[in-house]
Amino acid sequence: MAFLHSTTYSPKRWGQFEMKKILKLKLIFLLIIFSSCKEKSKFFDCECEKINLSKSLTITDSLNHYRINYPNENWLPLINLDSIGSGIVVADKSLGYLRSFGVIEKEKEFDFNNWEVQQKSIEKEFNIIEKGEVDFFNQQAKWNLVKIDKNKPIIWTLYLTFRHPKDDKFYTLNLTVEDQKNVRNKICNIESLIYGFKIIE
């Protein structure tokens, strides 16, 4: 009888079991959502918070050669066309520090087949903290992390340079943040903006 008593249906115990099961499912669901909001950086040893560009704003350069997406009205856009090239910058200070994403299109100047010479020239002009290559636009794109500390606040910019897939020109994309704390994480957290860049065919 004791055995029968221990296995007798109890609404209270069954309810507790169901509640635990529901809580576990909710926790798993939240973990899936949280992990899906992050992605490994192409540049640094960290995971990035993805910026949601599903409802983003779009801006096109002056020559109608490319466009970028940016998150919302907090990011103020600037379109530029001069002797340097055709550029767009979007910048935001809603978190209390500068964050920006910029693109410039130039006629081809770099000798991508002799990048070491180009890199030495860049290193003479800028304070390069890190450098490397990543797969971008179906090519090995070159990148440099630059620290500009002549003025306050200190500015950190990651420059990513790659060829136009067809025409005789190239692009430099840059991700910029100010401050010295958690610089790589701050850049990492706006990294997904580079995937909003599109060449207009």
Short mmCIF file of C-alpha atoms in Angstrom, two decimals, residues 41 44-49 95 97-99 130 145 147 154-157 175-191:
data_model
loop_
_atom_site.label_atom_id
_atom_site.label_comp_id
_atom_site.label_asym_id
_atom_site.label_seq_id
_atom_site.Cartn_x
_atom_site.Cartn_y
_atom_site.Cartn_z
CA SER A 41 34.21 39.13 -34.39
CA PHE A 44 39.21 40.48 -32.46
CA ASP A 45 38.94 37.66 -29.95
CA CYS A 46 35.48 38.61 -28.68
CA GLU A 47 31.81 38.16 -29.41
CA CYS A 48 29.82 41.06 -30.80
CA GLU A 49 26.35 42.29 -30.02
CA LEU A 95 25.64 55.89 -25.42
CA TYR A 97 30.68 58.30 -26.51
CA LEU A 98 31.24 58.59 -30.26
CA ARG A 99 30.52 55.61 -32.48
CA GLU A 130 46.87 45.67 -34.88
CA LEU A 145 43.40 49.20 -36.08
CA LYS A 147 44.97 54.78 -32.44
CA ILE A 154 41.44 59.36 -27.95
CA ILE A 155 40.00 57.93 -31.17
CA TRP A 156 40.32 54.32 -32.30
CA THR A 157 39.48 53.39 -35.88
CA LEU A 175 34.52 51.67 -37.59
CA THR A 176 35.40 54.36 -35.06
CA VAL A 177 34.94 54.73 -31.30
CA GLU A 178 36.35 57.12 -28.74
CA ASP A 179 37.73 56.35 -25.27
CA GLN A 180 40.36 53.92 -24.01
CA LYS A 181 38.18 51.40 -22.16
CA ASN A 182 37.02 48.21 -23.87
CA VAL A 183 37.89 49.63 -27.27
CA ARG A 184 37.88 46.32 -29.09
CA ASN A 185 34.53 45.36 -27.60
CA LYS A 186 33.07 48.73 -28.57
CA ILE A 187 34.27 48.30 -32.14
CA CYS A 188 33.11 44.69 -32.07
CA ASN A 189 29.61 45.80 -31.07
CA ILE A 190 29.23 47.97 -34.19
CA GLU A 191 31.00 45.50 -36.47
#
